[in-house]
GROMACS .gro file of C-alpha atoms in nm:
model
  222
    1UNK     CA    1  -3.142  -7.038   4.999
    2UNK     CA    2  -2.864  -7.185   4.833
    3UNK     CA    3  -3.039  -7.212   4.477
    4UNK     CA    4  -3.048  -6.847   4.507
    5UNK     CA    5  -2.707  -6.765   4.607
    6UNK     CA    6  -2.615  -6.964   4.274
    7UNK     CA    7  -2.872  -6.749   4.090
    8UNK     CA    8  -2.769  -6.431   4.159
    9UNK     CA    9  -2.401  -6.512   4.129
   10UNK     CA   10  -2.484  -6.604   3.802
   11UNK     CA   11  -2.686  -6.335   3.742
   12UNK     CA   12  -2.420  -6.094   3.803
   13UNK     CA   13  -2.167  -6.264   3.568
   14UNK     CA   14  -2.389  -6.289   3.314
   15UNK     CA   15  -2.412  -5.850   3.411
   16UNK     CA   16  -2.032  -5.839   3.359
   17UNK     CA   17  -1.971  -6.033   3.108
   18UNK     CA   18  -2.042  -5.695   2.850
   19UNK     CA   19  -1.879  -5.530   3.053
   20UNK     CA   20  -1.575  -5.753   3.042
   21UNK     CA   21  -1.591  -5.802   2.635
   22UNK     CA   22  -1.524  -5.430   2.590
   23UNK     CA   23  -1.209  -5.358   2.700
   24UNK     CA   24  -0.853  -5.580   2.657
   25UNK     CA   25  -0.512  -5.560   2.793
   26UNK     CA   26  -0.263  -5.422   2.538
   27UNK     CA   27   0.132  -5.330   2.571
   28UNK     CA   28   0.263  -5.047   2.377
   29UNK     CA   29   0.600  -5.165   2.186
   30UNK     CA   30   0.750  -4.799   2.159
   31UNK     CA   31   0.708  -4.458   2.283
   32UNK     CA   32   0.451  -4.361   2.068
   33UNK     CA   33   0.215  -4.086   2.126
   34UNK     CA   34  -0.157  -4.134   2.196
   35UNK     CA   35  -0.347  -3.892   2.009
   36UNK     CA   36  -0.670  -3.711   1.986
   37UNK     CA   37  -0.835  -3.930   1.635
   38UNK     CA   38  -0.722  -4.231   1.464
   39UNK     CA   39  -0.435  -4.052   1.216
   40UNK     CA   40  -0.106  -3.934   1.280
   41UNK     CA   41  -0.258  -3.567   1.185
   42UNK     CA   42  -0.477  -3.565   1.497
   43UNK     CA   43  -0.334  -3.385   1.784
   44UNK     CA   44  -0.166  -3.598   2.029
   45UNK     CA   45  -0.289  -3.624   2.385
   46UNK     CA   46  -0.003  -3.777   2.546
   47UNK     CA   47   0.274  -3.985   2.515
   48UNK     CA   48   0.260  -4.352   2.643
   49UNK     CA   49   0.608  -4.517   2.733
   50UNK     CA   50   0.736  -4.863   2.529
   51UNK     CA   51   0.628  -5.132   2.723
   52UNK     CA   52   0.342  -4.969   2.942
   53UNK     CA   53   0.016  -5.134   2.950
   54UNK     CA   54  -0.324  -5.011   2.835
   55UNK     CA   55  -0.660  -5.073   2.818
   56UNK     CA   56  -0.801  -5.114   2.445
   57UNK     CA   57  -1.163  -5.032   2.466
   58UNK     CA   58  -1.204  -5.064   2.074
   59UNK     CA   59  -1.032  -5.071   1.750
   60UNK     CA   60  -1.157  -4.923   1.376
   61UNK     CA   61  -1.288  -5.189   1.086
   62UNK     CA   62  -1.131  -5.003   0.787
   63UNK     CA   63  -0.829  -4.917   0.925
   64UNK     CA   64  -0.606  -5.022   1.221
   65UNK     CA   65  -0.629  -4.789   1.498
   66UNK     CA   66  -0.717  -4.823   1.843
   67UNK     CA   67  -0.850  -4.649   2.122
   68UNK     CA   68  -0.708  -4.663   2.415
   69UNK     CA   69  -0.699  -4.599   2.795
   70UNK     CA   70  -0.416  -4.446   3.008
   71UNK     CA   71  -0.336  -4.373   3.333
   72UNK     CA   72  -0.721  -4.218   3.345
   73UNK     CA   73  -0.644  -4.059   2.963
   74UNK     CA   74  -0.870  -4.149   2.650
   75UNK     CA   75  -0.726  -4.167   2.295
   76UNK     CA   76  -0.565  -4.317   1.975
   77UNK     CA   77  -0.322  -4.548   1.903
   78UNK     CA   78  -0.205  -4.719   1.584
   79UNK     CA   79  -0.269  -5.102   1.627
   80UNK     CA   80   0.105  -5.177   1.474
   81UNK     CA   81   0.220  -5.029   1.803
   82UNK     CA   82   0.011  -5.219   2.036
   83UNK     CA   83   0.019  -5.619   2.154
   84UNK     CA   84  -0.193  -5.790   2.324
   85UNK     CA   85  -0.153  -6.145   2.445
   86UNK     CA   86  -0.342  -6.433   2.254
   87UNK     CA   87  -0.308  -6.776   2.303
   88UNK     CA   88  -0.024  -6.767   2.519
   89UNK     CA   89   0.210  -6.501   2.305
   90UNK     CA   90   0.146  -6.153   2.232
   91UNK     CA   91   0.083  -6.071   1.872
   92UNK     CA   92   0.004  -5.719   1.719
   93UNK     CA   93  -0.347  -5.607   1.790
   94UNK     CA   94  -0.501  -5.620   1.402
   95UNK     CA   95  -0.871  -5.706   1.262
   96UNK     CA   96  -0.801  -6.110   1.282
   97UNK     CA   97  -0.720  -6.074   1.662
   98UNK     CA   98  -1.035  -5.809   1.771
   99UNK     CA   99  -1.334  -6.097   1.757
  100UNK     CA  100  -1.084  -6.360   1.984
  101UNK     CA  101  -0.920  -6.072   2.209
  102UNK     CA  102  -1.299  -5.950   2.266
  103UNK     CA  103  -1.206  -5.614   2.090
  104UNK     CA  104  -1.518  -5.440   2.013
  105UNK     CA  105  -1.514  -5.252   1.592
  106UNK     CA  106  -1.639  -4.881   1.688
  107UNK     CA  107  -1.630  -4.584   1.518
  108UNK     CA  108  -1.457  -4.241   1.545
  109UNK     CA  109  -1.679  -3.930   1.586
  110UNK     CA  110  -1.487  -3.569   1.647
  111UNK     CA  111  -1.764  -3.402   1.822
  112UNK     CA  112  -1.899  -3.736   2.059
  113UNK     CA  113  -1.492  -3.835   2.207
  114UNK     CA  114  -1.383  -3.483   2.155
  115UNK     CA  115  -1.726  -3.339   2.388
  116UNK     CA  116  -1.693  -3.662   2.623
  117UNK     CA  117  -1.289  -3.603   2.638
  118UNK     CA  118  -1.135  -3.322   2.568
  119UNK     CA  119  -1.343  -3.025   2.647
  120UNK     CA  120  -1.064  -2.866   2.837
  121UNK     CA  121  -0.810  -2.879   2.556
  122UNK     CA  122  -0.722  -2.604   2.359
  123UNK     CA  123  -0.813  -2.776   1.984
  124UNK     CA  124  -1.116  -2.838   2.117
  125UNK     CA  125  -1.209  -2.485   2.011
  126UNK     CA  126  -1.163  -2.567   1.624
  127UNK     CA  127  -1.323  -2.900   1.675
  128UNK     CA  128  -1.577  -2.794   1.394
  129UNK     CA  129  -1.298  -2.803   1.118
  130UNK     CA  130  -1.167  -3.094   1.263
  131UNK     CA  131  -1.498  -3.298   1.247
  132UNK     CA  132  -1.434  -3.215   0.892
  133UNK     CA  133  -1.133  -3.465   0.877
  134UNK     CA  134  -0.763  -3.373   0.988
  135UNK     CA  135  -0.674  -3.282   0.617
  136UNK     CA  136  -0.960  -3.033   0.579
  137UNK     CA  137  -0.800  -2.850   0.903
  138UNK     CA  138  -0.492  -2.871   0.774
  139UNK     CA  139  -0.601  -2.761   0.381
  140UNK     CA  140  -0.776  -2.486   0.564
  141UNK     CA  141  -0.514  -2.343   0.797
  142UNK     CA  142  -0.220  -2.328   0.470
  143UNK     CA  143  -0.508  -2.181   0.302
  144UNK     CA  144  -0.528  -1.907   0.623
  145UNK     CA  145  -0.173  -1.897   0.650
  146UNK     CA  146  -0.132  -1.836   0.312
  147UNK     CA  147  -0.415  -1.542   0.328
  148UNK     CA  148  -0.188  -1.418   0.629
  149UNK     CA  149   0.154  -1.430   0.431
  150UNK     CA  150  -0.035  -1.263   0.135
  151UNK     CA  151  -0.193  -1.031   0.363
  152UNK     CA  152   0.199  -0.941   0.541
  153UNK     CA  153   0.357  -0.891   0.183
  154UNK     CA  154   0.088  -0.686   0.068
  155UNK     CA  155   0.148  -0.466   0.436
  156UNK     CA  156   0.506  -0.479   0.378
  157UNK     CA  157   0.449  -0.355  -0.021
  158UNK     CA  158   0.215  -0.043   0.097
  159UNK     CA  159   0.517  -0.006   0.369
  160UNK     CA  160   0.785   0.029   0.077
  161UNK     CA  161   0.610   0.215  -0.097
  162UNK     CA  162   0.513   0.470   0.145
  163UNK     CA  163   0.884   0.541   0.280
  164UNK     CA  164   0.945   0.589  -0.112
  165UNK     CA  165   0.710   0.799  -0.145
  166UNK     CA  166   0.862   0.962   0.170
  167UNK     CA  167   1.243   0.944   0.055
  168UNK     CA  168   1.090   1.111  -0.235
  169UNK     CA  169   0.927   1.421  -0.084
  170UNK     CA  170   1.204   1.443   0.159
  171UNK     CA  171   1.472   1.447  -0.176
  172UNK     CA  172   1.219   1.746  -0.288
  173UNK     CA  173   1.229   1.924   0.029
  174UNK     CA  174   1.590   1.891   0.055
  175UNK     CA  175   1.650   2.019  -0.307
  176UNK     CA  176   1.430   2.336  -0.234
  177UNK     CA  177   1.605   2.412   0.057
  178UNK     CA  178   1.951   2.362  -0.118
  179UNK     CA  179   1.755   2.617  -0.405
  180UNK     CA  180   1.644   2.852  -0.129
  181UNK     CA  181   2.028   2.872  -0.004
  182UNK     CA  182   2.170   2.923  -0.295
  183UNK     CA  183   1.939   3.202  -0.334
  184UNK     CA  184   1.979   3.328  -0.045
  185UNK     CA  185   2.389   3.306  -0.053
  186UNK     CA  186   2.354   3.482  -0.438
  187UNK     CA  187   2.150   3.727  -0.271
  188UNK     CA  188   2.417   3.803  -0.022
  189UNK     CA  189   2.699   3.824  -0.250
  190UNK     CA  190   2.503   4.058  -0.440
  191UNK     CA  191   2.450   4.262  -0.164
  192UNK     CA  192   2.760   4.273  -0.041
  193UNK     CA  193   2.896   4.363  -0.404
  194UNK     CA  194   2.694   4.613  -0.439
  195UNK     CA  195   2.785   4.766  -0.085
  196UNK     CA  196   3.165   4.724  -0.141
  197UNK     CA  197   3.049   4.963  -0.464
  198UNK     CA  198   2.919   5.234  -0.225
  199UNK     CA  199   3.205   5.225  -0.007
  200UNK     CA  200   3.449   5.249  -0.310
  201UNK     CA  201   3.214   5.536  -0.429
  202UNK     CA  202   3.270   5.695  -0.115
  203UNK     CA  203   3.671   5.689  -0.095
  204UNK     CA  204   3.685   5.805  -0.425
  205UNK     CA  205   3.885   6.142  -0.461
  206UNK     CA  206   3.634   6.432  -0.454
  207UNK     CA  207   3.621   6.708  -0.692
  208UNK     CA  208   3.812   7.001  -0.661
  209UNK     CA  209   3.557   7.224  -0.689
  210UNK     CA  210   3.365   7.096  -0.438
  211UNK     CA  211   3.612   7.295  -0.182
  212UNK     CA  212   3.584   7.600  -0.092
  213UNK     CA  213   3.843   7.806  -0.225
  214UNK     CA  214   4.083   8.055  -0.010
  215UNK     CA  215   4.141   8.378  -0.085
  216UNK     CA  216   4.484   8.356  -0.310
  217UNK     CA  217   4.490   7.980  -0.338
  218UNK     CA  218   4.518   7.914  -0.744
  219UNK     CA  219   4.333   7.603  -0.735
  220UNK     CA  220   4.063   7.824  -0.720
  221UNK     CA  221   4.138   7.958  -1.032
  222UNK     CA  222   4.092   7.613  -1.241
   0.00000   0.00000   0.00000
C-alpha cells in the first residue's frame, strides 16, 4: 500500500511538472503598459504598476517580448521591463535566461490570443488588418484618413464654390433690382414732369376770345 502511495505521488509530479515549466515569476521595473501583441504599436490592454509581479507564460525567439499574466489579464510586455529572479538575483528576462528560468519560446498569432482574449474589446473588430502586422493597420488607416481629409477638402471646395456661385447670382439679382428701381424712379419723374406740364397748361392765361363778350364791352371788338 505504501509502494503505491509513492507511485502515484510521483505520478502526479511527474503530471505537474509541464505544467510548472510554463509559466515563471517576473517583476515589472516600471509602469509600463501591457499590451495587446509584442510591439509598442499594439493596443495596450492595461497598465501594470513598477514593481508588481507577473506571471510570464512565454517569451518570443527573434525578439524580446513577453507574454504575460495579470491580475486574471493576458498580454505583452517588453522583456527589458521585466526581471525575474535567477540564481539568487534578479536579472532582466532575455533569450540566455528563458531555457534556465523554464520560459517556454512561443509565438504570436493575432487571430488565436486575440479570439482566446480579447473578444470583448473594441479592436477586436479590425483584428483582420491587424493580423496583417501593426504597421499595415497603421499604413492603412493614414491611407483612410488621408482618403477622409481628401474627401473633406474636396466637400469644403464644392462648398466654396457653391456660395460663389450664390454670392454671384445674388450680386445679379441685386443689380437688376437696383436696374428695375432706377427704372421705375425715371419712370416717376417722368411722370410727374409731364403732369406738372398739364397743370402749368392748365393755369395758363386763356384766350380772350374764348369769353363771351357783353354787349358794349370793347374787348369784344379785338
Amino acid at each position: 500500500m505504501k509502494n503505491l502511495f509513492v507511485k502515484i505521488a510521483a505520478a502526479g509530479v511527474l503530471m505537474l511538472a509541464p505544467a510548472i515549466a510554463q509559466a515563471a515569476e517576473g517583476y515589472s521595473t516600471a509602469n509600463v503598459n501591457m499590451r495587446a501583441g509584442p510591439s509598442t504599436r499594439y493596443p495596450a490592454v492595461a497598465v501594470i504598476p513598477a514593481g508588481s509581479s507577473v506571471e510570464i507564460r512565454g517569451c518570443l525567439s527573434d525578439v524580446n517580448w513577453c507574454d504575460v499574466e495579470f491580475y486574471g489579464g493576458r498580454g505583452w510586455v517588453s522583456g527589458q521591463y521585466v526581471q525575474a529572479l535567477y540564481q539568487q538575483r534578479r536579472v532582466y528576462v532575455g533569450p540566455q535566461y528563458y531555457r534556465p528560468l523554464g520560459i517556454p519560446m512561443i509565438r504570436f498569432s493575432v487571430d488565436n490570443y486575440w479570439d482566446r482574449y480579447y473578444r470583448n474589446r473594441d479592436f477586436y473588430r479590425e483584428r483582420d488588418r491587424w493580423s496583417r502586422s501593426p504597421d499595415y493597420y497603421y499604413r492603412d488607416r493614414d491611407n483612410r484618413d488621408r482618403d477622409r481629409d481628401r474627401d473633406n477638402r474636396d466637400r469644403d471646395r464644392n462648398w466654396r464654390e457653391r456660395d460663389r456661385d450664390r454670392d454671384g447670382r445674388d450680386r445679379d439679382r441685386d443689380w437688376r433690382d437696383d436696374n428695375q428701381r432706377g427704372d421705375r424712379q425715371r419712370g416717376d419723374l417722368q411722370r410727374g414732369d409731364r403732369q406738372g406740364d398739364d397743370r402749368r397748361g392748365d393755369d395758363r392765361r386763356p384766350d380772350r376770345r374764348d369769353f363771351d363778350c357783353r354787349p358794349g364791352d370793347p374787348s369784344c371788338d379785338e
